mmCIF file of C-alpha atoms in Angstrom:
data_model
loop_
_atom_site.group_PDB
_atom_site.id
_atom_site.type_symbol
_atom_site.label_atom_id
_atom_site.label_comp_id
_atom_site.label_asym_id
_atom_site.label_seq_id
_atom_site.Cartn_x
_atom_site.Cartn_y
_atom_site.Cartn_z
ATOM 1 C CA UNK Z 1 30.114 34.610 -8.738
ATOM 2 C CA UNK Z 2 31.066 35.013 -5.088
ATOM 3 C CA UNK Z 3 32.921 31.718 -4.836
ATOM 4 C CA UNK Z 4 33.236 29.532 -7.908
ATOM 5 C CA UNK Z 5 35.557 27.197 -5.984
ATOM 6 C CA UNK Z 6 32.881 26.136 -3.475
ATOM 7 C CA UNK Z 7 31.010 23.033 -4.706
ATOM 8 C CA UNK Z 8 28.147 23.754 -2.296
ATOM 9 C CA UNK Z 9 27.236 26.774 -4.413
ATOM 10 C CA UNK Z 10 26.785 24.618 -7.489
ATOM 11 C CA UNK Z 11 24.944 21.941 -5.526
ATOM 12 C CA UNK Z 12 22.483 24.565 -4.292
ATOM 13 C CA UNK Z 13 22.043 25.876 -7.834
ATOM 14 C CA UNK Z 14 21.448 22.323 -9.065
ATOM 15 C CA UNK Z 15 18.867 21.695 -6.365
ATOM 16 C CA UNK Z 16 17.075 24.919 -7.278
ATOM 17 C CA UNK Z 17 16.991 23.916 -10.952
ATOM 18 C CA UNK Z 18 15.734 20.462 -9.922
ATOM 19 C CA UNK Z 19 12.873 22.096 -8.017
ATOM 20 C CA UNK Z 20 12.094 24.128 -11.153
ATOM 21 C CA UNK Z 21 12.155 20.917 -13.264
ATOM 22 C CA UNK Z 22 15.020 22.298 -15.359
ATOM 23 C CA UNK Z 23 16.931 19.068 -15.180
ATOM 24 C CA UNK Z 24 19.579 19.735 -17.828
ATOM 25 C CA UNK Z 25 20.618 22.898 -15.967
ATOM 26 C CA UNK Z 26 20.515 20.982 -12.685
ATOM 27 C CA UNK Z 27 22.752 18.293 -14.133
ATOM 28 C CA UNK Z 28 25.220 20.898 -15.374
ATOM 29 C CA UNK Z 29 25.413 22.502 -11.929
ATOM 30 C CA UNK Z 30 25.885 19.131 -10.221
ATOM 31 C CA UNK Z 31 28.674 18.282 -12.661
ATOM 32 C CA UNK Z 32 30.383 21.600 -11.835
ATOM 33 C CA UNK Z 33 30.247 20.718 -8.127
ATOM 34 C CA UNK Z 34 31.732 17.310 -8.827
ATOM 35 C CA UNK Z 35 34.477 18.812 -11.004
ATOM 36 C CA UNK Z 36 35.566 21.066 -8.128
ATOM 37 C CA UNK Z 37 35.880 18.144 -5.710
ATOM 38 C CA UNK Z 38 35.543 14.748 -7.393
ATOM 39 C CA UNK Z 39 36.426 12.838 -4.219
ATOM 40 C CA UNK Z 40 33.375 14.080 -2.308
ATOM 41 C CA UNK Z 41 30.379 11.796 -2.097
ATOM 42 C CA UNK Z 42 28.212 14.787 -1.206
ATOM 43 C CA UNK Z 43 29.104 16.371 -4.546
ATOM 44 C CA UNK Z 44 28.000 13.295 -6.464
ATOM 45 C CA UNK Z 45 24.806 12.272 -4.721
ATOM 46 C CA UNK Z 46 22.411 14.752 -6.365
ATOM 47 C CA UNK Z 47 23.794 13.990 -9.818
ATOM 48 C CA UNK Z 48 23.480 10.267 -9.125
ATOM 49 C CA UNK Z 49 19.873 10.626 -7.982
ATOM 50 C CA UNK Z 50 19.084 12.664 -11.090
ATOM 51 C CA UNK Z 51 20.636 10.000 -13.338
ATOM 52 C CA UNK Z 52 18.747 7.189 -11.588
ATOM 53 C CA UNK Z 53 15.407 9.006 -11.865
ATOM 54 C CA UNK Z 54 16.077 9.624 -15.564
ATOM 55 C CA UNK Z 55 16.730 5.890 -16.008
ATOM 56 C CA UNK Z 56 20.303 6.600 -17.099
ATOM 57 C CA UNK Z 57 21.718 3.657 -15.208
ATOM 58 C CA UNK Z 58 24.846 3.235 -17.327
ATOM 59 C CA UNK Z 59 25.749 6.840 -16.540
ATOM 60 C CA UNK Z 60 25.040 6.276 -12.836
ATOM 61 C CA UNK Z 61 27.351 3.267 -12.877
ATOM 62 C CA UNK Z 62 30.031 5.332 -14.668
ATOM 63 C CA UNK Z 63 29.603 8.111 -12.098
ATOM 64 C CA UNK Z 64 30.106 5.647 -9.252
ATOM 65 C CA UNK Z 65 33.249 4.282 -10.906
ATOM 66 C CA UNK Z 66 34.541 7.823 -11.427
ATOM 67 C CA UNK Z 67 34.033 8.970 -7.835
ATOM 68 C CA UNK Z 68 35.384 5.722 -6.372
ATOM 69 C CA UNK Z 69 38.567 6.137 -8.448
ATOM 70 C CA UNK Z 70 38.819 9.695 -7.092
ATOM 71 C CA UNK Z 71 38.655 8.295 -3.553
ATOM 72 C CA UNK Z 72 35.026 9.037 -2.648
ATOM 73 C CA UNK Z 73 33.545 6.878 0.083
ATOM 74 C CA UNK Z 74 30.826 7.303 2.643
ATOM 75 C CA UNK Z 75 27.074 7.242 3.014
ATOM 76 C CA UNK Z 76 26.362 9.177 -0.186
ATOM 77 C CA UNK Z 77 28.204 6.570 -2.237
ATOM 78 C CA UNK Z 78 26.403 3.813 -0.310
ATOM 79 C CA UNK Z 79 23.073 5.462 -1.188
ATOM 80 C CA UNK Z 80 23.925 5.677 -4.888
ATOM 81 C CA UNK Z 81 25.096 2.062 -4.849
ATOM 82 C CA UNK Z 82 21.800 1.091 -3.200
ATOM 83 C CA UNK Z 83 19.901 2.855 -5.988
ATOM 84 C CA UNK Z 84 21.875 0.946 -8.589
ATOM 85 C CA UNK Z 85 21.587 -2.404 -6.793
ATOM 86 C CA UNK Z 86 17.841 -1.920 -6.505
ATOM 87 C CA UNK Z 87 17.538 -1.208 -10.229
ATOM 88 C CA UNK Z 88 19.528 -4.375 -10.937
ATOM 89 C CA UNK Z 89 17.019 -6.396 -8.908
ATOM 90 C CA UNK Z 90 19.417 -6.989 -6.015
ATOM 91 C CA UNK Z 91 16.920 -5.770 -3.431
ATOM 92 C CA UNK Z 92 18.384 -7.393 -0.305
ATOM 93 C CA UNK Z 93 21.835 -5.961 -1.064
ATOM 94 C CA UNK Z 94 20.322 -2.541 -1.712
ATOM 95 C CA UNK Z 95 18.482 -2.665 1.613
ATOM 96 C CA UNK Z 96 21.634 -3.659 3.488
ATOM 97 C CA UNK Z 97 23.436 -0.698 1.914
ATOM 98 C CA UNK Z 98 20.698 1.898 2.489
ATOM 99 C CA UNK Z 99 20.173 0.955 6.154
ATOM 100 C CA UNK Z 100 23.569 2.445 7.027
ATOM 101 C CA UNK Z 101 23.038 5.783 5.256
ATOM 102 C CA UNK Z 102 23.227 8.878 7.447
ATOM 103 C CA UNK Z 103 24.267 11.990 5.584
ATOM 104 C CA UNK Z 104 23.610 15.705 5.674
ATOM 105 C CA UNK Z 105 23.487 15.569 1.859
ATOM 106 C CA UNK Z 106 20.517 13.162 1.807
ATOM 107 C CA UNK Z 107 17.321 13.977 3.689
ATOM 108 C CA UNK Z 108 16.482 11.218 6.196
ATOM 109 C CA UNK Z 109 12.947 11.039 4.761
ATOM 110 C CA UNK Z 110 14.438 10.057 1.405
ATOM 111 C CA UNK Z 111 16.375 7.242 3.072
ATOM 112 C CA UNK Z 112 13.277 6.141 5.007
ATOM 113 C CA UNK Z 113 11.218 6.084 1.812
ATOM 114 C CA UNK Z 114 13.736 3.923 0.001
ATOM 115 C CA UNK Z 115 14.026 1.649 3.034
ATOM 116 C CA UNK Z 116 10.248 1.239 3.090
ATOM 117 C CA UNK Z 117 10.088 0.460 -0.612
ATOM 118 C CA UNK Z 118 12.837 -2.138 -0.357
ATOM 119 C CA UNK Z 119 11.379 -3.756 2.774
ATOM 120 C CA UNK Z 120 8.003 -3.920 1.032
ATOM 121 C CA UNK Z 121 9.534 -5.505 -2.071
ATOM 122 C CA UNK Z 122 11.122 -8.157 0.159
ATOM 123 C CA UNK Z 123 7.792 -8.856 1.864
ATOM 124 C CA UNK Z 124 8.822 -7.338 5.201
ATOM 125 C CA UNK Z 125 5.520 -5.536 5.667
ATOM 126 C CA UNK Z 126 5.950 -4.480 9.312
ATOM 127 C CA UNK Z 127 9.430 -3.078 8.664
ATOM 128 C CA UNK Z 128 8.169 -1.301 5.537
ATOM 129 C CA UNK Z 129 5.296 0.227 7.481
ATOM 130 C CA UNK Z 130 7.677 1.514 10.186
ATOM 131 C CA UNK Z 131 9.957 3.012 7.539
ATOM 132 C CA UNK Z 132 7.035 4.797 5.874
ATOM 133 C CA UNK Z 133 5.880 6.078 9.271
ATOM 134 C CA UNK Z 134 9.390 7.470 9.784
ATOM 135 C CA UNK Z 135 9.281 9.041 6.328
ATOM 136 C CA UNK Z 136 5.939 10.730 7.056
ATOM 137 C CA UNK Z 137 7.106 11.977 10.448
ATOM 138 C CA UNK Z 138 10.329 13.374 8.988
ATOM 139 C CA UNK Z 139 8.494 15.089 6.128
ATOM 140 C CA UNK Z 140 5.963 16.561 8.538
ATOM 141 C CA UNK Z 141 8.841 18.358 10.280
ATOM 142 C CA UNK Z 142 10.057 20.067 7.089
ATOM 143 C CA UNK Z 143 8.945 23.605 6.176
ATOM 144 C CA UNK Z 144 6.724 22.144 3.453
ATOM 145 C CA UNK Z 145 5.177 19.676 5.893
ATOM 146 C CA UNK Z 146 4.623 22.210 8.649
ATOM 147 C CA UNK Z 147 2.557 24.403 6.315
ATOM 148 C CA UNK Z 148 0.378 21.493 5.187
ATOM 149 C CA UNK Z 149 -3.222 21.203 6.372
ATOM 150 C CA UNK Z 150 -3.374 17.503 7.224
ATOM 151 C CA UNK Z 151 -7.120 17.569 7.775
ATOM 152 C CA UNK Z 152 -8.160 19.065 4.407
ATOM 153 C CA UNK Z 153 -8.380 15.789 2.501
ATOM 154 C CA UNK Z 154 -10.368 14.066 5.244
ATOM 155 C CA UNK Z 155 -12.787 17.008 5.513
ATOM 156 C CA UNK Z 156 -13.344 16.866 1.749
ATOM 157 C CA UNK Z 157 -14.081 13.150 1.920
ATOM 158 C CA UNK Z 158 -16.484 13.725 4.815
ATOM 159 C CA UNK Z 159 -18.326 16.375 2.746
ATOM 160 C CA UNK Z 160 -18.654 13.925 -0.155
ATOM 161 C CA UNK Z 161 -19.874 11.167 2.156
ATOM 162 C CA UNK Z 162 -22.495 13.494 3.666
ATOM 163 C CA UNK Z 163 -23.670 14.498 0.179
ATOM 164 C CA UNK Z 164 -23.897 10.937 -1.132
ATOM 165 C CA UNK Z 165 -27.256 9.835 0.212
ATOM 166 C CA UNK Z 166 -30.264 7.905 -1.092
ATOM 167 C CA UNK Z 167 -32.203 11.182 -1.203
ATOM 168 C CA UNK Z 168 -29.500 12.800 -3.371
ATOM 169 C CA UNK Z 169 -29.463 9.798 -5.710
ATOM 170 C CA UNK Z 170 -33.253 10.016 -6.015
ATOM 171 C CA UNK Z 171 -32.873 13.509 -7.560
ATOM 172 C CA UNK Z 172 -30.910 12.109 -10.506
ATOM 173 C CA UNK Z 173 -32.853 12.058 -13.780
ATOM 174 C CA UNK Z 174 -34.048 8.658 -14.931
ATOM 175 C CA UNK Z 175 -32.305 7.677 -18.158
ATOM 176 C CA UNK Z 176 -33.589 4.632 -19.957
ATOM 177 C CA UNK Z 177 -30.940 2.051 -20.786
ATOM 178 C CA UNK Z 178 -29.860 1.747 -24.381
ATOM 179 C CA UNK Z 179 -28.772 -1.287 -26.343
ATOM 180 C CA UNK Z 180 -25.706 0.544 -27.591
ATOM 181 C CA UNK Z 181 -22.604 -0.351 -25.585
ATOM 182 C CA UNK Z 182 -20.143 2.395 -24.802
ATOM 183 C CA UNK Z 183 -17.236 2.679 -22.403
ATOM 184 C CA UNK Z 184 -17.509 4.281 -18.997
ATOM 185 C CA UNK Z 185 -14.566 6.068 -17.429
ATOM 186 C CA UNK Z 186 -14.154 6.450 -13.676
ATOM 187 C CA UNK Z 187 -11.587 9.111 -12.843
ATOM 188 C CA UNK Z 188 -10.311 11.106 -9.936
ATOM 189 C CA UNK Z 189 -9.450 8.379 -7.464
ATOM 190 C CA UNK Z 190 -6.753 9.368 -4.955
ATOM 191 C CA UNK Z 191 -3.501 7.425 -4.780
ATOM 192 C CA UNK Z 192 -3.335 4.886 -1.992
ATOM 193 C CA UNK Z 193 0.215 5.889 -1.016
#
């Protein structure tokens, strides 16, 4: 209400709705930002990311065509093109494009993550590892990362390891095996990444 001509207002609203997982409202806000200034890559990047995550690749391609015709260039457009190239299986081209991305509209950790994924897909393990280290370092410096207890998971695993002993196993009740086969489900494993 204070300034409906400032696309940054709508971008911020869209990002807030994204955080709340209200993606249709986020998309609407991002489209308002783009309508105000269609030649700005910064006004298109959040909408493009949303479209890519929703697997709406035809719409992402149409968005890129639209903003290019309006004169948009720069790192945000390069990032969106990298997303699209990656989805088309053109990994090396996507990596070349994403390596040059430096933008205030895209968090550097996001760029590092994509770089790591692309390097990994190309078999460049050392480069992927360095990119993921960069991503972790950059995320650790965010407000969310600063408030994170990085030792909690390890302490929990240490508690489980200390509990899992031969003496503890000996306290389990003996259950005779049965001839009836039934499935067993192992759940709760942490993600490797």
